[in-house]
């Protein structure tokens, strides 16, 4: 049975750790992000996190009911980083583009955490703020409610899916990543026109594009589709 989380006001009265650190949810999440970056998801355990914080691992359960709840908090922290400093301009396409690029960038900046969290629904404050912002952008632009939900669904799933895909590439060993990127310049570029005419003619462009994320392009295509849908309503 999961242990109850101690209320915030009681946490603040906790004594510092042996090294003088006062624990907080923010500090635990930040430390977990650093551990994920250094050791990957396999290296993130309550025991190792406790050691990194100079605290007994059981202390963590005063803040989180378990490692799964910590995972949700990590995902929400990434969403908070994405929204930090962003303010809407009132231009729906510009605003949606900015939110999408910010979310994608925040997750890709923490690839190990992204792989762990992009498929989760946290229900926490930052995630709710992002959802509210996207829905508000679309409604203020004049999208009917069914279309708003349709575009929102495609937008958020596409953004997180590309974040997961791009983050997964970044978690590969450097030799594997280089080998994958070089494949476009070696195998694909050398295919004969007689057997693979379409790949052969596109090879130089493929080599230039395929080593970069397709998310900006996919985002523009989604925005084009949404704009066309909105124009048909006018």
PDB file of C-alpha atoms in Angstrom:
ATOM      1  CA  UNK A   1       0.000   0.000   0.000  1.00  0.00           C
ATOM      2  CA  UNK A   2       1.476   3.417  -0.928  1.00  0.00           C
ATOM      3  CA  UNK A   3       2.450   5.668   1.926  1.00  0.00           C
ATOM      4  CA  UNK A   4       0.554   8.963   2.352  1.00  0.00           C
ATOM      5  CA  UNK A   5       2.390  12.042   1.178  1.00  0.00           C
ATOM      6  CA  UNK A   6       3.176  14.478   3.974  1.00  0.00           C
ATOM      7  CA  UNK A   7       1.472  17.892   3.565  1.00  0.00           C
ATOM      8  CA  UNK A   8       3.691  20.704   2.299  1.00  0.00           C
ATOM      9  CA  UNK A   9       3.659  22.662   5.547  1.00  0.00           C
ATOM     10  CA  UNK A  10       4.976  19.677   7.485  1.00  0.00           C
ATOM     11  CA  UNK A  11       7.721  19.033   4.970  1.00  0.00           C
ATOM     12  CA  UNK A  12       9.111  22.514   5.539  1.00  0.00           C
ATOM     13  CA  UNK A  13       9.694  21.739   9.194  1.00  0.00           C
ATOM     14  CA  UNK A  14      11.921  18.794   8.377  1.00  0.00           C
ATOM     15  CA  UNK A  15      15.491  18.961   9.573  1.00  0.00           C
ATOM     16  CA  UNK A  16      18.193  19.473   6.932  1.00  0.00           C
ATOM     17  CA  UNK A  17      20.119  16.450   5.708  1.00  0.00           C
ATOM     18  CA  UNK A  18      23.570  15.697   7.098  1.00  0.00           C
ATOM     19  CA  UNK A  19      25.115  17.966   4.476  1.00  0.00           C
ATOM     20  CA  UNK A  20      22.762  20.811   5.448  1.00  0.00           C
ATOM     21  CA  UNK A  21      20.417  20.473   2.470  1.00  0.00           C
ATOM     22  CA  UNK A  22      16.740  21.180   3.036  1.00  0.00           C
ATOM     23  CA  UNK A  23      14.744  18.814   0.875  1.00  0.00           C
ATOM     24  CA  UNK A  24      11.902  19.987  -1.336  1.00  0.00           C
ATOM     25  CA  UNK A  25       9.930  18.506  -4.198  1.00  0.00           C
ATOM     26  CA  UNK A  26      11.745  20.837  -6.608  1.00  0.00           C
ATOM     27  CA  UNK A  27      15.169  19.751  -5.355  1.00  0.00           C
ATOM     28  CA  UNK A  28      14.276  16.064  -5.629  1.00  0.00           C
ATOM     29  CA  UNK A  29      12.968  16.484  -9.184  1.00  0.00           C
ATOM     30  CA  UNK A  30      16.026  18.513 -10.248  1.00  0.00           C
ATOM     31  CA  UNK A  31      18.336  15.895  -8.772  1.00  0.00           C
ATOM     32  CA  UNK A  32      16.393  13.119 -10.516  1.00  0.00           C
ATOM     33  CA  UNK A  33      16.739  14.965 -13.834  1.00  0.00           C
ATOM     34  CA  UNK A  34      20.485  15.198 -13.330  1.00  0.00           C
ATOM     35  CA  UNK A  35      20.694  11.490 -12.502  1.00  0.00           C
ATOM     36  CA  UNK A  36      18.685  10.577 -15.583  1.00  0.00           C
ATOM     37  CA  UNK A  37      21.000  12.652 -17.739  1.00  0.00           C
ATOM     38  CA  UNK A  38      24.065  10.966 -16.261  1.00  0.00           C
ATOM     39  CA  UNK A  39      22.907   7.385 -15.749  1.00  0.00           C
ATOM     40  CA  UNK A  40      19.669   6.849 -17.682  1.00  0.00           C
ATOM     41  CA  UNK A  41      16.410   5.468 -16.332  1.00  0.00           C
ATOM     42  CA  UNK A  42      18.072   2.304 -15.004  1.00  0.00           C
ATOM     43  CA  UNK A  43      20.196   4.461 -12.727  1.00  0.00           C
ATOM     44  CA  UNK A  44      17.272   6.285 -11.147  1.00  0.00           C
ATOM     45  CA  UNK A  45      16.299   4.405  -7.983  1.00  0.00           C
ATOM     46  CA  UNK A  46      15.166   5.550  -4.562  1.00  0.00           C
ATOM     47  CA  UNK A  47      18.424   4.322  -3.066  1.00  0.00           C
ATOM     48  CA  UNK A  48      20.633   6.181  -5.523  1.00  0.00           C
ATOM     49  CA  UNK A  49      18.487   9.289  -5.326  1.00  0.00           C
ATOM     50  CA  UNK A  50      18.745   9.211  -1.542  1.00  0.00           C
ATOM     51  CA  UNK A  51      22.519   8.957  -1.781  1.00  0.00           C
ATOM     52  CA  UNK A  52      22.651  11.892  -4.203  1.00  0.00           C
ATOM     53  CA  UNK A  53      20.541  13.982  -1.816  1.00  0.00           C
ATOM     54  CA  UNK A  54      22.428  12.765   1.277  1.00  0.00           C
ATOM     55  CA  UNK A  55      19.109  11.572   2.679  1.00  0.00           C
ATOM     56  CA  UNK A  56      17.585   8.274   3.695  1.00  0.00           C
ATOM     57  CA  UNK A  57      15.660   6.857   0.694  1.00  0.00           C
ATOM     58  CA  UNK A  58      12.560   6.523   2.879  1.00  0.00           C
ATOM     59  CA  UNK A  59      12.532  10.332   3.208  1.00  0.00           C
ATOM     60  CA  UNK A  60      11.575  10.596  -0.451  1.00  0.00           C
ATOM     61  CA  UNK A  61       8.212   9.039   0.334  1.00  0.00           C
ATOM     62  CA  UNK A  62       7.312  12.111   2.337  1.00  0.00           C
ATOM     63  CA  UNK A  63       7.150  13.906  -1.021  1.00  0.00           C
ATOM     64  CA  UNK A  64       6.133  11.186  -3.481  1.00  0.00           C
ATOM     65  CA  UNK A  65       4.085   8.025  -3.027  1.00  0.00           C
ATOM     66  CA  UNK A  66       6.589   6.105  -5.126  1.00  0.00           C
ATOM     67  CA  UNK A  67       8.974   6.323  -8.055  1.00  0.00           C
ATOM     68  CA  UNK A  68       6.068   6.398 -10.514  1.00  0.00           C
ATOM     69  CA  UNK A  69       4.727   9.577  -8.945  1.00  0.00           C
ATOM     70  CA  UNK A  70       8.231  11.035  -9.138  1.00  0.00           C
ATOM     71  CA  UNK A  71       8.248  10.169 -12.839  1.00  0.00           C
ATOM     72  CA  UNK A  72       5.043  12.172 -13.307  1.00  0.00           C
ATOM     73  CA  UNK A  73       6.579  15.105 -11.430  1.00  0.00           C
ATOM     74  CA  UNK A  74       9.619  14.962 -13.731  1.00  0.00           C
ATOM     75  CA  UNK A  75       7.381  15.100 -16.804  1.00  0.00           C
ATOM     76  CA  UNK A  76       5.480  18.023 -15.350  1.00  0.00           C
ATOM     77  CA  UNK A  77       8.731  19.833 -14.593  1.00  0.00           C
ATOM     78  CA  UNK A  78       9.733  19.548 -18.256  1.00  0.00           C
ATOM     79  CA  UNK A  79       6.389  21.022 -19.268  1.00  0.00           C
ATOM     80  CA  UNK A  80       6.997  23.856 -16.804  1.00  0.00           C
ATOM     81  CA  UNK A  81      10.383  24.553 -18.373  1.00  0.00           C
ATOM     82  CA  UNK A  82       8.695  24.719 -21.769  1.00  0.00           C
ATOM     83  CA  UNK A  83       6.172  27.334 -20.647  1.00  0.00           C
ATOM     84  CA  UNK A  84       8.577  29.435 -18.582  1.00  0.00           C
ATOM     85  CA  UNK A  85       8.717  32.974 -19.957  1.00  0.00           C
ATOM     86  CA  UNK A  86       6.144  32.354 -22.700  1.00  0.00           C
ATOM     87  CA  UNK A  87       3.317  34.839 -23.187  1.00  0.00           C
ATOM     88  CA  UNK A  88       0.683  34.650 -25.941  1.00  0.00           C
ATOM     89  CA  UNK A  89       0.750  37.235 -28.718  1.00  0.00           C
ATOM     90  CA  UNK A  90      -2.876  36.821 -29.778  1.00  0.00           C
ATOM     91  CA  UNK A  91      -1.856  35.435 -33.180  1.00  0.00           C
ATOM     92  CA  UNK A  92      -3.060  31.840 -32.933  1.00  0.00           C
ATOM     93  CA  UNK A  93      -0.669  30.303 -35.435  1.00  0.00           C
ATOM     94  CA  UNK A  94       2.384  32.042 -33.999  1.00  0.00           C
ATOM     95  CA  UNK A  95       1.351  31.132 -30.465  1.00  0.00           C
ATOM     96  CA  UNK A  96       0.690  27.478 -31.251  1.00  0.00           C
ATOM     97  CA  UNK A  97       3.996  27.224 -33.099  1.00  0.00           C
ATOM     98  CA  UNK A  98       5.857  28.749 -30.158  1.00  0.00           C
ATOM     99  CA  UNK A  99       4.258  26.412 -27.626  1.00  0.00           C
ATOM    100  CA  UNK A 100       4.980  23.351 -29.754  1.00  0.00           C
ATOM    101  CA  UNK A 101       8.618  24.243 -30.362  1.00  0.00           C
ATOM    102  CA  UNK A 102       9.100  25.068 -26.680  1.00  0.00           C
ATOM    103  CA  UNK A 103       7.645  21.750 -25.511  1.00  0.00           C
ATOM    104  CA  UNK A 104       9.696  19.786 -28.035  1.00  0.00           C
ATOM    105  CA  UNK A 105      12.895  21.635 -27.074  1.00  0.00           C
ATOM    106  CA  UNK A 106      12.329  21.183 -23.338  1.00  0.00           C
ATOM    107  CA  UNK A 107      11.959  17.428 -23.663  1.00  0.00           C
ATOM    108  CA  UNK A 108      14.831  16.985 -26.118  1.00  0.00           C
ATOM    109  CA  UNK A 109      17.073  18.939 -23.725  1.00  0.00           C
ATOM    110  CA  UNK A 110      16.534  16.074 -21.266  1.00  0.00           C
ATOM    111  CA  UNK A 111      16.424  13.029 -23.565  1.00  0.00           C
ATOM    112  CA  UNK A 112      16.565  10.340 -20.878  1.00  0.00           C
ATOM    113  CA  UNK A 113      13.709  11.998 -18.994  1.00  0.00           C
ATOM    114  CA  UNK A 114      11.777  12.504 -22.224  1.00  0.00           C
ATOM    115  CA  UNK A 115      11.885   8.806 -23.094  1.00  0.00           C
ATOM    116  CA  UNK A 116      10.579   8.083 -19.595  1.00  0.00           C
ATOM    117  CA  UNK A 117       7.766  10.652 -19.489  1.00  0.00           C
ATOM    118  CA  UNK A 118       6.415  11.625 -22.936  1.00  0.00           C
ATOM    119  CA  UNK A 119       3.807   8.858 -22.917  1.00  0.00           C
ATOM    120  CA  UNK A 120       2.501   9.744 -19.449  1.00  0.00           C
ATOM    121  CA  UNK A 121      -0.412  11.960 -18.390  1.00  0.00           C
ATOM    122  CA  UNK A 122       0.562  13.747 -15.184  1.00  0.00           C
ATOM    123  CA  UNK A 123      -2.555  15.773 -14.355  1.00  0.00           C
ATOM    124  CA  UNK A 124      -0.214  18.215 -12.616  1.00  0.00           C
ATOM    125  CA  UNK A 125      -0.151  22.005 -12.682  1.00  0.00           C
ATOM    126  CA  UNK A 126       2.230  22.612 -15.587  1.00  0.00           C
ATOM    127  CA  UNK A 127       0.594  20.033 -17.830  1.00  0.00           C
ATOM    128  CA  UNK A 128      -2.824  21.512 -17.072  1.00  0.00           C
ATOM    129  CA  UNK A 129      -1.489  25.007 -17.816  1.00  0.00           C
ATOM    130  CA  UNK A 130      -0.150  23.839 -21.199  1.00  0.00           C
ATOM    131  CA  UNK A 131      -3.427  22.142 -22.084  1.00  0.00           C
ATOM    132  CA  UNK A 132      -5.413  25.194 -21.034  1.00  0.00           C
ATOM    133  CA  UNK A 133      -3.132  27.456 -23.089  1.00  0.00           C
ATOM    134  CA  UNK A 134      -3.449  25.383 -26.270  1.00  0.00           C
ATOM    135  CA  UNK A 135      -7.221  25.054 -25.964  1.00  0.00           C
ATOM    136  CA  UNK A 136      -7.543  28.788 -25.278  1.00  0.00           C
ATOM    137  CA  UNK A 137      -5.417  29.663 -28.320  1.00  0.00           C
ATOM    138  CA  UNK A 138      -7.663  27.593 -30.557  1.00  0.00           C
ATOM    139  CA  UNK A 139     -10.950  28.816 -29.107  1.00  0.00           C
ATOM    140  CA  UNK A 140      -9.906  32.471 -29.321  1.00  0.00           C
ATOM    141  CA  UNK A 141      -8.923  31.877 -32.951  1.00  0.00           C
ATOM    142  CA  UNK A 142     -12.524  30.896 -33.661  1.00  0.00           C
ATOM    143  CA  UNK A 143     -12.280  27.119 -33.908  1.00  0.00           C
ATOM    144  CA  UNK A 144     -15.563  25.389 -32.961  1.00  0.00           C
ATOM    145  CA  UNK A 145     -15.251  23.169 -29.908  1.00  0.00           C
ATOM    146  CA  UNK A 146     -15.119  19.837 -31.839  1.00  0.00           C
ATOM    147  CA  UNK A 147     -12.401  21.208 -34.129  1.00  0.00           C
ATOM    148  CA  UNK A 148     -10.560  22.663 -31.144  1.00  0.00           C
ATOM    149  CA  UNK A 149     -10.362  19.249 -29.510  1.00  0.00           C
ATOM    150  CA  UNK A 150      -9.412  17.623 -32.813  1.00  0.00           C
ATOM    151  CA  UNK A 151      -6.519  20.031 -33.458  1.00  0.00           C
ATOM    152  CA  UNK A 152      -5.425  19.991 -29.799  1.00  0.00           C
ATOM    153  CA  UNK A 153      -5.271  16.180 -29.859  1.00  0.00           C
ATOM    154  CA  UNK A 154      -3.181  16.090 -33.019  1.00  0.00           C
ATOM    155  CA  UNK A 155      -0.968  18.958 -31.827  1.00  0.00           C
ATOM    156  CA  UNK A 156      -0.038  17.614 -28.402  1.00  0.00           C
ATOM    157  CA  UNK A 157       0.367  13.996 -29.516  1.00  0.00           C
ATOM    158  CA  UNK A 158       2.504  15.013 -32.484  1.00  0.00           C
ATOM    159  CA  UNK A 159       4.683  17.247 -30.324  1.00  0.00           C
ATOM    160  CA  UNK A 160       5.292  14.584 -27.680  1.00  0.00           C
ATOM    161  CA  UNK A 161       5.728  11.823 -30.250  1.00  0.00           C
ATOM    162  CA  UNK A 162       8.464  13.727 -32.045  1.00  0.00           C
ATOM    163  CA  UNK A 163      10.028  14.633 -28.702  1.00  0.00           C
ATOM    164  CA  UNK A 164      10.130  10.937 -27.781  1.00  0.00           C
ATOM    165  CA  UNK A 165      11.540   9.943 -31.189  1.00  0.00           C
ATOM    166  CA  UNK A 166      14.218  12.621 -31.194  1.00  0.00           C
ATOM    167  CA  UNK A 167      15.095  12.018 -27.545  1.00  0.00           C
ATOM    168  CA  UNK A 168      15.449   8.283 -28.175  1.00  0.00           C
ATOM    169  CA  UNK A 169      18.022   9.029 -30.871  1.00  0.00           C
ATOM    170  CA  UNK A 170      19.970  11.223 -28.467  1.00  0.00           C
ATOM    171  CA  UNK A 171      20.110   8.449 -25.872  1.00  0.00           C
ATOM    172  CA  UNK A 172      21.909   6.124 -28.300  1.00  0.00           C
ATOM    173  CA  UNK A 173      25.629   5.543 -27.801  1.00  0.00           C
ATOM    174  CA  UNK A 174      27.551   8.123 -29.819  1.00  0.00           C
ATOM    175  CA  UNK A 175      28.956   5.472 -32.185  1.00  0.00           C
ATOM    176  CA  UNK A 176      25.457   4.176 -32.952  1.00  0.00           C
ATOM    177  CA  UNK A 177      24.102   7.672 -33.522  1.00  0.00           C
ATOM    178  CA  UNK A 178      26.921   8.516 -35.919  1.00  0.00           C
ATOM    179  CA  UNK A 179      26.443   5.232 -37.757  1.00  0.00           C
ATOM    180  CA  UNK A 180      22.725   5.919 -38.209  1.00  0.00           C
ATOM    181  CA  UNK A 181      23.393   9.416 -39.518  1.00  0.00           C
ATOM    182  CA  UNK A 182      26.130   8.186 -41.846  1.00  0.00           C
ATOM    183  CA  UNK A 183      23.776   5.588 -43.342  1.00  0.00           C
ATOM    184  CA  UNK A 184      22.084   8.333 -45.396  1.00  0.00           C
ATOM    185  CA  UNK A 185      25.422   9.363 -46.892  1.00  0.00           C
ATOM    186  CA  UNK A 186      26.743   5.856 -47.447  1.00  0.00           C
ATOM    187  CA  UNK A 187      24.144   3.176 -48.228  1.00  0.00           C
ATOM    188  CA  UNK A 188      21.308   5.452 -49.395  1.00  0.00           C
ATOM    189  CA  UNK A 189      23.527   7.745 -51.435  1.00  0.00           C
ATOM    190  CA  UNK A 190      25.050   4.806 -53.313  1.00  0.00           C
ATOM    191  CA  UNK A 191      21.898   2.990 -54.353  1.00  0.00           C
ATOM    192  CA  UNK A 192      21.741   2.671 -58.164  1.00  0.00           C
ATOM    193  CA  UNK A 193      19.004   4.403 -60.122  1.00  0.00           C
ATOM    194  CA  UNK A 194      18.258   1.166 -61.905  1.00  0.00           C
ATOM    195  CA  UNK A 195      16.949  -0.512 -58.773  1.00  0.00           C
ATOM    196  CA  UNK A 196      15.948   2.434 -56.558  1.00  0.00           C
ATOM    197  CA  UNK A 197      15.288   5.420 -58.858  1.00  0.00           C
ATOM    198  CA  UNK A 198      13.309   7.502 -56.350  1.00  0.00           C
ATOM    199  CA  UNK A 199      15.787   7.070 -53.527  1.00  0.00           C
ATOM    200  CA  UNK A 200      18.690   7.774 -55.903  1.00  0.00           C
ATOM    201  CA  UNK A 201      17.249  11.056 -57.143  1.00  0.00           C
ATOM    202  CA  UNK A 202      16.385  12.164 -53.592  1.00  0.00           C
ATOM    203  CA  UNK A 203      19.584  10.949 -51.919  1.00  0.00           C
ATOM    204  CA  UNK A 204      21.361  14.336 -51.605  1.00  0.00           C
ATOM    205  CA  UNK A 205      18.271  15.943 -50.110  1.00  0.00           C
ATOM    206  CA  UNK A 206      17.646  12.965 -47.835  1.00  0.00           C
ATOM    207  CA  UNK A 207      21.219  13.084 -46.560  1.00  0.00           C
ATOM    208  CA  UNK A 208      20.804  16.761 -45.693  1.00  0.00           C
ATOM    209  CA  UNK A 209      17.385  16.501 -44.059  1.00  0.00           C
ATOM    210  CA  UNK A 210      17.168  13.121 -42.376  1.00  0.00           C
ATOM    211  CA  UNK A 211      19.815  13.866 -39.764  1.00  0.00           C
ATOM    212  CA  UNK A 212      17.625  16.643 -38.349  1.00  0.00           C
ATOM    213  CA  UNK A 213      14.264  16.515 -36.609  1.00  0.00           C
ATOM    214  CA  UNK A 214      11.211  16.636 -38.857  1.00  0.00           C
ATOM    215  CA  UNK A 215       9.154  18.195 -36.082  1.00  0.00           C
ATOM    216  CA  UNK A 216       9.284  21.812 -37.339  1.00  0.00           C
ATOM    217  CA  UNK A 217       8.109  20.642 -40.776  1.00  0.00           C
ATOM    218  CA  UNK A 218       5.389  18.419 -39.335  1.00  0.00           C
ATOM    219  CA  UNK A 219       4.244  21.267 -37.096  1.00  0.00           C
ATOM    220  CA  UNK A 220       3.914  23.632 -40.064  1.00  0.00           C
ATOM    221  CA  UNK A 221       1.912  21.002 -41.937  1.00  0.00           C
ATOM    222  CA  UNK A 222      -0.431  20.626 -38.981  1.00  0.00           C
ATOM    223  CA  UNK A 223      -0.822  24.405 -38.729  1.00  0.00           C
ATOM    224  CA  UNK A 224      -1.547  24.602 -42.471  1.00  0.00           C
ATOM    225  CA  UNK A 225      -4.222  21.942 -42.090  1.00  0.00           C
ATOM    226  CA  UNK A 226      -5.748  23.694 -39.076  1.00  0.00           C
ATOM    227  CA  UNK A 227      -5.737  27.049 -40.881  1.00  0.00           C
ATOM    228  CA  UNK A 228      -7.468  25.534 -43.912  1.00  0.00           C
ATOM    229  CA  UNK A 229     -10.079  23.995 -41.657  1.00  0.00           C
ATOM    230  CA  UNK A 230     -10.670  27.348 -39.976  1.00  0.00           C
ATOM    231  CA  UNK A 231     -10.986  29.141 -43.340  1.00  0.00           C
ATOM    232  CA  UNK A 232     -13.651  26.681 -44.485  1.00  0.00           C
ATOM    233  CA  UNK A 233     -15.665  27.668 -41.423  1.00  0.00           C
ATOM    234  CA  UNK A 234     -15.592  31.357 -42.365  1.00  0.00           C
TER     235      UNK A 234
END
